[in-house]
XYZ file of C-alpha atoms in Angstrom:
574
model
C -38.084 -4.957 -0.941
C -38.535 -6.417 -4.441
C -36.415 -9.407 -5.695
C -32.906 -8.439 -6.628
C -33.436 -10.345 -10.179
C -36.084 -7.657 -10.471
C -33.977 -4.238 -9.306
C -31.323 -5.574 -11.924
C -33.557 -5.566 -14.768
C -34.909 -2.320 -13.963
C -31.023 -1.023 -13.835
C -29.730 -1.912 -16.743
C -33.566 -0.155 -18.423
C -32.817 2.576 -16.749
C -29.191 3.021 -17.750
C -30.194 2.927 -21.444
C -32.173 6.305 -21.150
C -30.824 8.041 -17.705
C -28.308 8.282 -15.254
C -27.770 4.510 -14.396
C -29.390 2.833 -11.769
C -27.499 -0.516 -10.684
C -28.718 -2.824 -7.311
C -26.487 -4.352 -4.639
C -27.477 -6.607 -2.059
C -28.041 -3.599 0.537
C -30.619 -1.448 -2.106
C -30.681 0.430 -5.437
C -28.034 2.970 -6.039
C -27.856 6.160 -8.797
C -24.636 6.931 -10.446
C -23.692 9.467 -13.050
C -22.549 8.912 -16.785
C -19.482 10.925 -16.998
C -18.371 11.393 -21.003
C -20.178 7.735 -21.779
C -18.743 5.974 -18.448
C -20.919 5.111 -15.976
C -19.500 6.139 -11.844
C -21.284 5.499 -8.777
C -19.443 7.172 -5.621
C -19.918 6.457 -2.114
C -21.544 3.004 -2.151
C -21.869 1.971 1.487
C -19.852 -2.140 1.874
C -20.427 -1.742 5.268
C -22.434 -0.204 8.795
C -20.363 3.216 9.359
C -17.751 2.161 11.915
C -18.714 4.431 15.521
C -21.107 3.801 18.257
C -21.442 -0.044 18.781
C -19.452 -0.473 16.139
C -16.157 0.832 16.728
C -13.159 -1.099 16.888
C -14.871 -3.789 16.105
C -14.852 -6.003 12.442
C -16.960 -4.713 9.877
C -20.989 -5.273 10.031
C -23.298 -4.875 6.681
C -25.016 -1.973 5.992
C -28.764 -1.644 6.746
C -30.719 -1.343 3.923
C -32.537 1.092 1.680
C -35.739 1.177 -0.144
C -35.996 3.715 -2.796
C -32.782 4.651 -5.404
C -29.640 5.757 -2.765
C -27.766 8.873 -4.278
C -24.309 7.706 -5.450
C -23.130 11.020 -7.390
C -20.243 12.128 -4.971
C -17.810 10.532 -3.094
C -18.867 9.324 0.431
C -17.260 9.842 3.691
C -13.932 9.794 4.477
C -12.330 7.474 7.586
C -11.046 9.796 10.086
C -7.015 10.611 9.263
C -4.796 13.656 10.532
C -4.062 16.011 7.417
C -0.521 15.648 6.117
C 2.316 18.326 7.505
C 2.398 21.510 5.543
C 5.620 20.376 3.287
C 3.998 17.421 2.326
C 1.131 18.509 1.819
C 2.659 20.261 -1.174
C 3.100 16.752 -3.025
C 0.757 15.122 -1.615
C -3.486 15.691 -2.229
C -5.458 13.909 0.511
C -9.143 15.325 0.831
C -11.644 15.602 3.557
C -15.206 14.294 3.414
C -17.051 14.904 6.661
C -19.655 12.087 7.858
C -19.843 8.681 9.812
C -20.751 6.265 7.262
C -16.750 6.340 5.795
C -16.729 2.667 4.707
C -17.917 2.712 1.262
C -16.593 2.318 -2.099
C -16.896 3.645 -5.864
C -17.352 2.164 -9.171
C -16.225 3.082 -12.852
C -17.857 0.811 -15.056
C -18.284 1.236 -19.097
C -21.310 -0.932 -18.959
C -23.275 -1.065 -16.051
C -24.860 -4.482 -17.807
C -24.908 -7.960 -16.129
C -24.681 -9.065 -19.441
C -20.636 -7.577 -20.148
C -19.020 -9.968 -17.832
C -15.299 -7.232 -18.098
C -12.712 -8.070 -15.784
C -12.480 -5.734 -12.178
C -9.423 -4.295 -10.914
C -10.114 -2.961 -7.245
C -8.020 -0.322 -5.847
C -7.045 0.122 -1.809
C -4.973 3.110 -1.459
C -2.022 3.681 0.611
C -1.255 6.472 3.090
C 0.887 4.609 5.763
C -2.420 3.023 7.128
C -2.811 6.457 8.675
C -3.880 8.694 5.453
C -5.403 8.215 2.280
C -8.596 7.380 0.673
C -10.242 6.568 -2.538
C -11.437 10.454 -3.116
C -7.866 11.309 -4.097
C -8.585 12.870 -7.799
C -5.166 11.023 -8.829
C -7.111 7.841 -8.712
C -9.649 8.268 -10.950
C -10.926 5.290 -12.139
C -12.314 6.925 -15.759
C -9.085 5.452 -17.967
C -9.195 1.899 -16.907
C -13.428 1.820 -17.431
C -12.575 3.462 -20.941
C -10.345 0.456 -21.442
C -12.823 -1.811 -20.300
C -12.361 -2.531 -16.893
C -14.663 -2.626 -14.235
C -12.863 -0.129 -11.362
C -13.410 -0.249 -8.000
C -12.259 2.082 -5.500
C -12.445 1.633 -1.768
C -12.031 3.366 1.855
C -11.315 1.572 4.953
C -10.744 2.017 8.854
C -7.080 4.173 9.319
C -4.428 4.785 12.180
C -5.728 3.946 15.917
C -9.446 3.300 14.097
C -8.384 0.674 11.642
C -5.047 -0.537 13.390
C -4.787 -0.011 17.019
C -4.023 -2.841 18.739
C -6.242 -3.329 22.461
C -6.849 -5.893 24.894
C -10.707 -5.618 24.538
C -11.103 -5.548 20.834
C -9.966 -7.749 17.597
C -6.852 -6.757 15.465
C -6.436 -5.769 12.047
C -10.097 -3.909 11.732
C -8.789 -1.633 8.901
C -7.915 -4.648 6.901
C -11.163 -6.441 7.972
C -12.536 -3.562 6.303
C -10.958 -4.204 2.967
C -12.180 -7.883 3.162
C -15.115 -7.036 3.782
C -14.954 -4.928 0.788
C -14.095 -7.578 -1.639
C -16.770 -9.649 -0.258
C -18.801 -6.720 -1.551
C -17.461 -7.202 -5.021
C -17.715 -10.947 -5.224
C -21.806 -10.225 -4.603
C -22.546 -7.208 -6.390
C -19.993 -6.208 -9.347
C -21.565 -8.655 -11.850
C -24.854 -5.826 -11.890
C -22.327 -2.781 -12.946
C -20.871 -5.188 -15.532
C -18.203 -6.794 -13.949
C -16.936 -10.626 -13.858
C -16.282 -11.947 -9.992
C -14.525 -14.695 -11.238
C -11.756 -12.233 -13.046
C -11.163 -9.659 -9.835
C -7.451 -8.124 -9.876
C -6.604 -6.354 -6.635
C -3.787 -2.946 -7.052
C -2.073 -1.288 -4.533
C 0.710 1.342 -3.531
C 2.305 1.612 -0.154
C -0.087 0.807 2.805
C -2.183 -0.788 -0.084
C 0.305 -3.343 -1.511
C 1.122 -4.441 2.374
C -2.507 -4.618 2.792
C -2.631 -6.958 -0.223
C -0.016 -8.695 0.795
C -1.475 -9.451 3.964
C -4.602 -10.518 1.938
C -3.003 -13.292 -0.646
C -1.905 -14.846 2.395
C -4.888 -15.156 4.276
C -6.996 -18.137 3.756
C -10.415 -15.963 4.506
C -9.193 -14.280 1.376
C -9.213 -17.170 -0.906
C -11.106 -16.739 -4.442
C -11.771 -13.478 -3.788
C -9.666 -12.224 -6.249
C -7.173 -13.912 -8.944
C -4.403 -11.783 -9.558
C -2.546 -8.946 -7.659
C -0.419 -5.596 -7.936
C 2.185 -4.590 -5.020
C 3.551 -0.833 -5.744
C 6.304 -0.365 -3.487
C 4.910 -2.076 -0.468
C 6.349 -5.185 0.467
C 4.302 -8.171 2.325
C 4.786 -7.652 6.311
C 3.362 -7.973 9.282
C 4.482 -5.482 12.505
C 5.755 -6.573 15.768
C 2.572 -6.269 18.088
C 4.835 -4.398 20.632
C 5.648 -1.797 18.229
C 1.834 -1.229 17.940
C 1.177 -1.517 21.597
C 3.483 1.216 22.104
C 1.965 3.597 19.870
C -1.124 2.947 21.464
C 0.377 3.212 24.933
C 2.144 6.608 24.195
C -1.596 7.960 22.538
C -2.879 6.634 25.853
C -0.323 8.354 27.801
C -1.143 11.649 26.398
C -4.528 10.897 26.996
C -4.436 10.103 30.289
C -6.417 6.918 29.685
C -6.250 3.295 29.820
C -5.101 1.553 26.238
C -8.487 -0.183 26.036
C -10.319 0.180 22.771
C -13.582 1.110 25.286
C -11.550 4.007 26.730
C -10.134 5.249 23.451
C -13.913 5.297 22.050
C -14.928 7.727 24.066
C -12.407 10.375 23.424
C -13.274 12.859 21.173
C -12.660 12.282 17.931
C -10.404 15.379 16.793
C -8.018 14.935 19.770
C -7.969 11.517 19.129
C -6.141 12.570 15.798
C -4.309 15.370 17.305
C -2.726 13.085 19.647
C -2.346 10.300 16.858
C -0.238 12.645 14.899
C 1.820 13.996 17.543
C 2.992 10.768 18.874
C 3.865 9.490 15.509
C 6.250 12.682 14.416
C 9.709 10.852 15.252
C 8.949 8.082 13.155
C 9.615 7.961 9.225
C 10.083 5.006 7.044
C 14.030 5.881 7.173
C 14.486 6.374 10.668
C 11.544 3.730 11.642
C 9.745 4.337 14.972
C 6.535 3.031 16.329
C 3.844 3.053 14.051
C 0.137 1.680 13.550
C 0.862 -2.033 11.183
C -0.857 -5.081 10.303
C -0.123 -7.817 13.049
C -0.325 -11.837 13.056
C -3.711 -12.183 14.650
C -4.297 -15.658 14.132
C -7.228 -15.055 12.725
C -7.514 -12.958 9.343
C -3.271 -13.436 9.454
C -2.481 -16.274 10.686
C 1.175 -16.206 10.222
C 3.278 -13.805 8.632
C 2.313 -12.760 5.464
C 6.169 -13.087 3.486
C 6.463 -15.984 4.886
C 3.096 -17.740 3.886
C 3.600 -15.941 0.476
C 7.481 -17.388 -0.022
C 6.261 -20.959 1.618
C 3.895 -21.259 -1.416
C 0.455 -19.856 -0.456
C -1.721 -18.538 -2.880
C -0.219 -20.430 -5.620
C -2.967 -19.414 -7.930
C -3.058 -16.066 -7.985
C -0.809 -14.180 -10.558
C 1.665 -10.830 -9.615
C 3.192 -7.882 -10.887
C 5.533 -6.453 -8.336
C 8.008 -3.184 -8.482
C 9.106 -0.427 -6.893
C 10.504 3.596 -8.045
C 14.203 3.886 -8.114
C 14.569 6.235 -5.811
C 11.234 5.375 -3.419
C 13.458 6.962 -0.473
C 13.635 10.928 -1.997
C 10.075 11.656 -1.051
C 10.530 10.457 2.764
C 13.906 12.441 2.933
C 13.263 15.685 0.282
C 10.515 17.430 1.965
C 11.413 17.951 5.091
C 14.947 18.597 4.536
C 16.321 15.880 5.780
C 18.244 14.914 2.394
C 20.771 17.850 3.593
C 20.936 16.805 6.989
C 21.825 13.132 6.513
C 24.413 14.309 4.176
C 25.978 16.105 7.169
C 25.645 13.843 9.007
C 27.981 11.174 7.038
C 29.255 8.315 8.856
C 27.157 8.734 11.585
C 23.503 8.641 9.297
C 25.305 5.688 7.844
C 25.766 3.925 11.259
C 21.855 4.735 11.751
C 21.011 2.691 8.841
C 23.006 -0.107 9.711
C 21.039 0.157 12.829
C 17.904 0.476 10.851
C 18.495 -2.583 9.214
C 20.090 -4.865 11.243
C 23.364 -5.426 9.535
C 27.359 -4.765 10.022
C 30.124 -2.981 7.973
C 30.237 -4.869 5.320
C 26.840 -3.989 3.773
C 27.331 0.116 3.528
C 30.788 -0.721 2.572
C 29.284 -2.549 -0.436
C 27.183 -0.131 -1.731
C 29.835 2.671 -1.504
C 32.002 0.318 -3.717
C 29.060 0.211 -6.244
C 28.310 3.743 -6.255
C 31.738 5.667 -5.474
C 29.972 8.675 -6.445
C 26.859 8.551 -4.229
C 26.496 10.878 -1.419
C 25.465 9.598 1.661
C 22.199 10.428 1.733
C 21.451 8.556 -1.565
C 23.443 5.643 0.405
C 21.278 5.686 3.180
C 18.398 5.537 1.022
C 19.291 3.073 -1.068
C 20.404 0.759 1.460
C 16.788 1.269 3.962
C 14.823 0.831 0.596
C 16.326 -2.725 -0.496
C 16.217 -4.063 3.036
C 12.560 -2.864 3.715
C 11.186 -3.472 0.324
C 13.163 -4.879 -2.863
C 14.592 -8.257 -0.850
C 11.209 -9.055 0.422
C 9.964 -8.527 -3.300
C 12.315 -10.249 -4.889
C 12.236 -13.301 -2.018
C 7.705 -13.011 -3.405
C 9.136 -13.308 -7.164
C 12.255 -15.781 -6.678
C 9.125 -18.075 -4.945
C 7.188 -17.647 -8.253
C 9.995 -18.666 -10.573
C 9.494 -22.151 -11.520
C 12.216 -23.673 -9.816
C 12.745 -26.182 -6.934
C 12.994 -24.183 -3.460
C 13.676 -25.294 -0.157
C 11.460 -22.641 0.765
C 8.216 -23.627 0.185
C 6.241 -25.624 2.434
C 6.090 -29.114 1.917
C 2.126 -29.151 1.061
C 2.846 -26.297 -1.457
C 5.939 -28.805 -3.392
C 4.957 -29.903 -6.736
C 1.644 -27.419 -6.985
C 1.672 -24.822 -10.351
C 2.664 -21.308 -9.169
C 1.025 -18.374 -11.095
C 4.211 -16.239 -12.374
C 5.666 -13.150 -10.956
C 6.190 -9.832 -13.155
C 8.769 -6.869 -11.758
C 9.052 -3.624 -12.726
C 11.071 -0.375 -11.997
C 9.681 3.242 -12.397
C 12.401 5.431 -13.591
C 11.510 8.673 -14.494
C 12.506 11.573 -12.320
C 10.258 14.084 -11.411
C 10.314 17.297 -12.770
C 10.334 18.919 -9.197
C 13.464 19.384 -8.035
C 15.189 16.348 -6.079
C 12.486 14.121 -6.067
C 14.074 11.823 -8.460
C 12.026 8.717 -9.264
C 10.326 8.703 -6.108
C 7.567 6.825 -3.456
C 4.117 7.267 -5.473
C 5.490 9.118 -8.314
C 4.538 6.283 -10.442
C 0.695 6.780 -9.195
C -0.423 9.573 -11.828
C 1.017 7.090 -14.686
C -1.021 3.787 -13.711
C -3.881 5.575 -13.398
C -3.345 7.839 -16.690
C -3.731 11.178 -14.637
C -0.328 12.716 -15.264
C -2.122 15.778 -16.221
C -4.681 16.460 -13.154
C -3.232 18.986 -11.130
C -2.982 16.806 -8.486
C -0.390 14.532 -10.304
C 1.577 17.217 -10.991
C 2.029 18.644 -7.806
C 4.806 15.279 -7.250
C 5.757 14.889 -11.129
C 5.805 18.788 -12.106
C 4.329 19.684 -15.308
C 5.277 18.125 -18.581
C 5.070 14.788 -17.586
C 5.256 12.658 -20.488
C 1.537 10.792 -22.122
C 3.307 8.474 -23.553
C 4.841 7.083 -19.932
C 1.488 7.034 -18.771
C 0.075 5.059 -22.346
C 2.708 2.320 -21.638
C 2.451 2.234 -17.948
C -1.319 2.184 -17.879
C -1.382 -0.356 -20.694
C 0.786 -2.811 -18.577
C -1.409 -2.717 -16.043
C -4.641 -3.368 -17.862
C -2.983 -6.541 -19.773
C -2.183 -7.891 -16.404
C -5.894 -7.651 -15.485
C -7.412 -9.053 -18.646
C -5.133 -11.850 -19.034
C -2.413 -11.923 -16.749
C 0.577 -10.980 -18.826
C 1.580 -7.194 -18.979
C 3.885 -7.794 -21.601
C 7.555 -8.458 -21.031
C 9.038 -11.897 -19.494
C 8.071 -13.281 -16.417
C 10.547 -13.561 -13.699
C 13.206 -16.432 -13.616
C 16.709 -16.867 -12.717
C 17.517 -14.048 -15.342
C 15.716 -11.550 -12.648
C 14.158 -9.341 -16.081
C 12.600 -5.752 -14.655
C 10.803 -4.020 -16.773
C 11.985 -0.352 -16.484
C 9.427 2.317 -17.299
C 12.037 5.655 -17.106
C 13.064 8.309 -20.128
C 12.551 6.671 -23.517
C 10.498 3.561 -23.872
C 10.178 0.767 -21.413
C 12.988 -2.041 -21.495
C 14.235 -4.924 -19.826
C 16.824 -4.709 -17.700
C 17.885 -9.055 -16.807
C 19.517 -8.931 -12.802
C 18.825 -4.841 -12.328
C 19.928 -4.213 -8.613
C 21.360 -7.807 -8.346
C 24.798 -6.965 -7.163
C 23.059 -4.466 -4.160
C 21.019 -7.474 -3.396
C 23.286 -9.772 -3.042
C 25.001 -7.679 -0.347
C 22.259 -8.424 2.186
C 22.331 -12.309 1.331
C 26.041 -12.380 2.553
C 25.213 -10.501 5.204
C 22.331 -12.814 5.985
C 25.137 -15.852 5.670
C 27.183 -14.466 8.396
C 27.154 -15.405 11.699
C 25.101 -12.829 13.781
C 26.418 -10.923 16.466
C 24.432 -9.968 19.715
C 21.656 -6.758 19.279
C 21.717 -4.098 20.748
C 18.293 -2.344 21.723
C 18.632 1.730 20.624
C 16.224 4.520 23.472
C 12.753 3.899 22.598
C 13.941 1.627 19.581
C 13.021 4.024 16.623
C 15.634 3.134 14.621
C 14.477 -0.966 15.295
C 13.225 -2.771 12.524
C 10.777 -4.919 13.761
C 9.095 -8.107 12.480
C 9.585 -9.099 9.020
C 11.471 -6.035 8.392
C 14.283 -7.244 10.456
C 14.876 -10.373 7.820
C 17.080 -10.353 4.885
C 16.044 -14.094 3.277
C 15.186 -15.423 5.879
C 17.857 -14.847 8.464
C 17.959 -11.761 11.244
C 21.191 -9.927 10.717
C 23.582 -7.796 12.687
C 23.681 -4.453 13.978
C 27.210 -2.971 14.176
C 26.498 1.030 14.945
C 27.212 2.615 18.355
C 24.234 3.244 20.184
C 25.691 6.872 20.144
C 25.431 7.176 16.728
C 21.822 5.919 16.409
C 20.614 8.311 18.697
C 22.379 10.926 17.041
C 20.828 9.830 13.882
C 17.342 9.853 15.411
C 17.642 13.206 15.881
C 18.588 14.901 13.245
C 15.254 13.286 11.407
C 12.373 14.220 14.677
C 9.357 15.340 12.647
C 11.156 14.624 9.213
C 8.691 11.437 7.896
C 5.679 12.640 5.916
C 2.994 11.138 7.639
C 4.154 9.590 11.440
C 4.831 5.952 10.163
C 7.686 3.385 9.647
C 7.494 0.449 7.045
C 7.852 1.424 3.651
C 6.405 5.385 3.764
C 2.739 4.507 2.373
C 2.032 7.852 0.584
C-alpha cells in the first residue's frame, strides 16, 4: 500500500472535484458531499466482532487496497427491536451484516489543513439498543457549524456486556475506546483537530462516558465531555451474572462466553429480551451494565470522577425534567402506579434505599403531585441528579474532603448543568428521557424527532440548544455560569433559556439527610428487582435505608412486569 502522506494528498485533490476521498490507517475510504458537507458512513474502527473474535476486546480491521465505499451506514451490532408501544417514540433501525463496529463522519472540510474541533457521539439505548444510524442523529448541523462529527456503533446487551468466566468484561465499552483511538489517528485527514476531541452522550452513552473520564486508558483521548441524563456508574457484577445466568437458563447452557457463542444468534436476542421484560429503570431488575474490571475501570467510575480524576477535562451535565414519563407513559404504567398509591410509593423507597422521611419530603414540596409523578421524581434524583450534582459540586472550585489526596491542590476544568424543559407535544410525555435529543442535534423536524416531541416543535429551542452545545466544543463555555455554590442550571423550556441558581436544591437535599441518618438493616426483595445495586445504591456517599414491607415491593413489581421500554435498569438509556 502507498504511504499514508501520499493517500492524504490524493484526498483532499480529489475532494476538490468529486465525492471526497479521505485515508485512515486501515485504507482509502469514499464519502458523499451532501448540500456542501462532506459524510462518510460505515467506516470500519475495528475487525467485525464474531468468529474468533467474539466476546473478546476489539482487534483492528484488516486492510484495504483500492477506495472502500463509505456512502451508507454500515452494520448494525445485534439488538432486540423495541416493544410495539415504544417503538412508537422511539426509531431504532436495522442494518444486516457482521462487520457492525464502524463509525461515520460529518466533516465541512475533509482538509488536513482545517484543524476544526470533533465532537464524537456514542448513543444510548440501555446498552441493549441503539446505534449511530438513528436519522435523529444526524451529524449535518454541527459540520455546518464547523465541527468535525463523529458517530459511532459498538458491541450491545450479552455481546458488548455480558459478564463470563472465560472472557474479559466491558467489551462494548472496549469498543468505544477503541473507537476514539480511531479518532486520535485518523480525524486530522477529514479535517479535524485530535488535540480538541469533545465526547456527547445520552443515556447508555453518558454512563459510557462516564466510565471513560475515569479510566486512565482513556487519558488524552478527548478534552471535554457531555453527560445527557446518564449518570457515572458502574453495576454490581452479580446483577450482571444473573442476567446472564437466567439467558443461560433458558438456554439450557453453561454461562460461559464459549457456550453462549455458539447459540444462534436470533435466539440469542429472543432470549435476551425475554429475560429482561421485568426490569425498567423505575422498578430496576437485572440488567446488562458496565462493571469494575480492574482493567479498563478500575474503580468505580463516580467515585474516581468525585475523588478528582480527570481534572482536565471540561463538562456540561443535565438532565429533562421529567426523564421518568417516557419509562412510565408508554406502557401504561403512569395509571397503574397512581393506583397503586402508598404501596408504588413503598416500592420506591425500596428502589432507592431510603425510609419515610424522603417521600414524605417530596409530598411536602409538591402537595399537588400525584403519586406517580412522586415516584418518578424521587427514582430520577436518586439514580441520576445526586450523582450529577456530587460530578459538578467536585468541579466547583472549592476545598472538598472528597477528593483524593493526589488530586488536592490540582486545577479542575469547570462543570456546566442544564435542565430541558419543554414538554412534548404528545400527550403525557412531559419533558421527558431523550426528548431533548432532536434539539442538540437540530433535527426537531425529521419525522423521527417528532414521533417523541409531536409536531410543532419550536426552531428556535433547537437554535439555542444546539448553539450551547457547539460553544462547549469550540471553547469550552456554552454560555451561562459555571457551577458553584449558587448551583446555576441553565433551563432550556417555553420561552428563552434562563438561569435558574439552586433549581431542585430543596429535593436534593432530602437524600443528603437521609444519607446523614443512621442506617437501618436491608432487607433483600424476591429476585431483588426493585434493588439498586452498586453506585446506584449511594446518596453522597453513604448507603441508605430501606423502610417498605417486602409485601409492598413485590406488589409493586408487579404491577410494572413488561412495563420498561427496553429490558434494563439504570437510568432508561433510550
Amino acid at each position: 500500500m502507498r504511504s499514508w502522506s501520499r493517500m492524504v494528498v490524493d484526498a483532499v485533490e480529489s475532494a476538490e472535484t468529486k465525492d471526497p476521498v479521505v485515508a485512515t490507517p486501515h485504507g482509502r475510504v469514499r464519502g458523499r458531499y451532501e448540500n456542501g458537507i462532506a459524510v462518510f458512513r460505515g467506516i470500519p474502527y475495528a475487525a467485525p466482532p464474531f468468529g474468533p473474535h467474539r466476546f473478546r476486546p476489539p482487534v483492528p480491521p484488516e486492510p484495504w487496497d483500492g477506495v472502500r465505499d463509505a456512502g451508507a451506514f454500515g452494520p448494525t451490532p445485534p439488538k432486540p427491536p423495541y416493544s410495539e408501544a415504544f417503538g412508537r417514540l422511539l426509531s431504532d433501525p436495522s442494518v444486516p451484516g457482521d462487520d457492525c463496529l464502524n463509525l461515520n463522519v460529518w466533516t465541512p472540510a475533509p482538509d488536513p489543513a482545517a484543524r476544526l474541533p470533533v465532537m464524537v457521539w456514542i448513543h444510548g439505548g440501555a446498552l441493549t439498543r441503539g446505534s449511530s444510524a438513528v436519522p435523529v442523529y444526524d451529524g449535518r448541523a454541527f459540520a455546518r457549524d464547523g465541527v468535525v462529527f463523529v458517530s459511532i456503533n459498538y458491541r450491545l446487551g450479552v455481546e458488548g456486556y455480558g459478564l463470563f468466566p472465560d472472557a474479559p468484561a466491558n467489551p462494548g465499552l472496549r469498543d468505544q475506546l477503541a473507537a476514539l483511538e480511531w479518532v486520535r489517528a485518523s480525524v486530522a485527514a477529514f479535517g479535524g483537530d485530535p488535540g480538541r476531541v469533545t465526547v456527547f452522550g445520552e443515556s447508555a452513552g453518558a454512563i459510557s462516558i462516564g466510565a471513560l473520564l475515569a479510566s486512565p486508558r482513556a487519558q488524552g483521548l478527548f478534552h471535554r465531555a457531555v453527560l445527557q441524563s446518564g449518570p457515572p456508574e458502574a453495576s454490581d457484577r452479580d446483577k450482571v451474572r444473573r442476567m446472564v445466568r437466567r439467558m443461560a437458563a433458558r438456554l439450557k447452557i453453561p454461562a460461559t462466553a464459549e457456550a453462549f457463542a455458539a447459540v444462534d444468534r436470533d435466539l440469542l436476542l429472543r432470549t435476551q429480551a425475554e429475560v429482561g421484560q421485568l426490569s425498567s429503570p423505575v422498578l430496576g431488575g437485572p440488567a446488562f451494565g458496565i462493571v469494575v474490571d480492574g482493567d479498563l475501570v478500575p474503580r468505580d467510575p463516580l467515585e474516581a470522577l468525585v475523588g478528582g480524576a480527570a481534572p482536565d477535562v471540561g463538562l456540561l451535565l443535565g438532565w429533562t425534567r421529567d426523564e421518568y414519563r417516557l419509562w412510565l407513559v408508554p406502557g401504561g404504567l403512569l395509571e397503574r402506579v397512581d393506583r397503586l398509591g402508598p404501596v408504588a410509593l413503598a416500592g420506591a423507597m425500596a428502589r432507592c434505599h431510603c425510609g419515610h422521611e424522603v417521600p414524605r419530603g417530596y409530598r411536602a414540596l409538591h402537595p399537588d403531585a400525584g403519586t406517580a409523578d412522586l415516584v418518578g421524581q424521587m427514582v430520577t434524583d436518586h439514580i441520576l441528579r445526586v450523582p450529577l450534582h456530587r460530578l459538578a459540586d467536585a468541579r466547583d472550585g472549592r476545598p472538598t474532603a472528597a477528593l483524593d489526596a493526589d488530586a488536592r491542590g490540582v486545577p479542575r476544568a469547570p462543570a456546566y448543568v442544564y435542565e430541558f424543559a419543554w414538554p412534548s407535544n404528545v400527550p403525557d410525555l412531559g419533558a421527558c428521557h431523550a426528548l431533548e435529543l432532536g434539539f442538540v442535534f437540530d433535527t426537531p423536524d425529521a419525522p423521527e424527532s417528532e414521533k417523541l416531541a409531536g409536531e410543532g416543535a419550536p426552531q428556535e429551542l433547537a437554535d439555542a440548544m444546539h448553539g450551547a452545545w457547539v460553544r462547549f466544543a469550540v471553547d469550552g463555555d456554552p454560555g451561562w455560569d459555571a457551577w458553584d455554590g449558587s448551583h446555576p442550571v441553565r433551563v432550556f423550556g417555553v420561552g428563552d433559556p434562563h438561569t435558574v441558581h439552586g433549581l431542585r436544591d430543596r429535593e436534593l437535599a432530602l437524600w443528603e439527610e437521609e444519607a446523614a441518618r443512621p442506617s437501618a438493616p436491608t432487607a433483600e426483595p424476591a429476585d431483588g428487582p426493585l434493588e439498586p445495586e452498586g453506585p446506584a445504591r449511594r446518596t453522597f456517599g453513604t448507603t441508605t435505608r430501606i423502610g417498605a414491607p417486602l409485601s409492598a415491593v413485590r406488589r409493586f413489581r408487579r404491577s410494572g412486569a413488561r412495563g420498561g421500554p427496553e429490558g434494563g435498569s439504570g437510568t432508561g438509556r433510550p
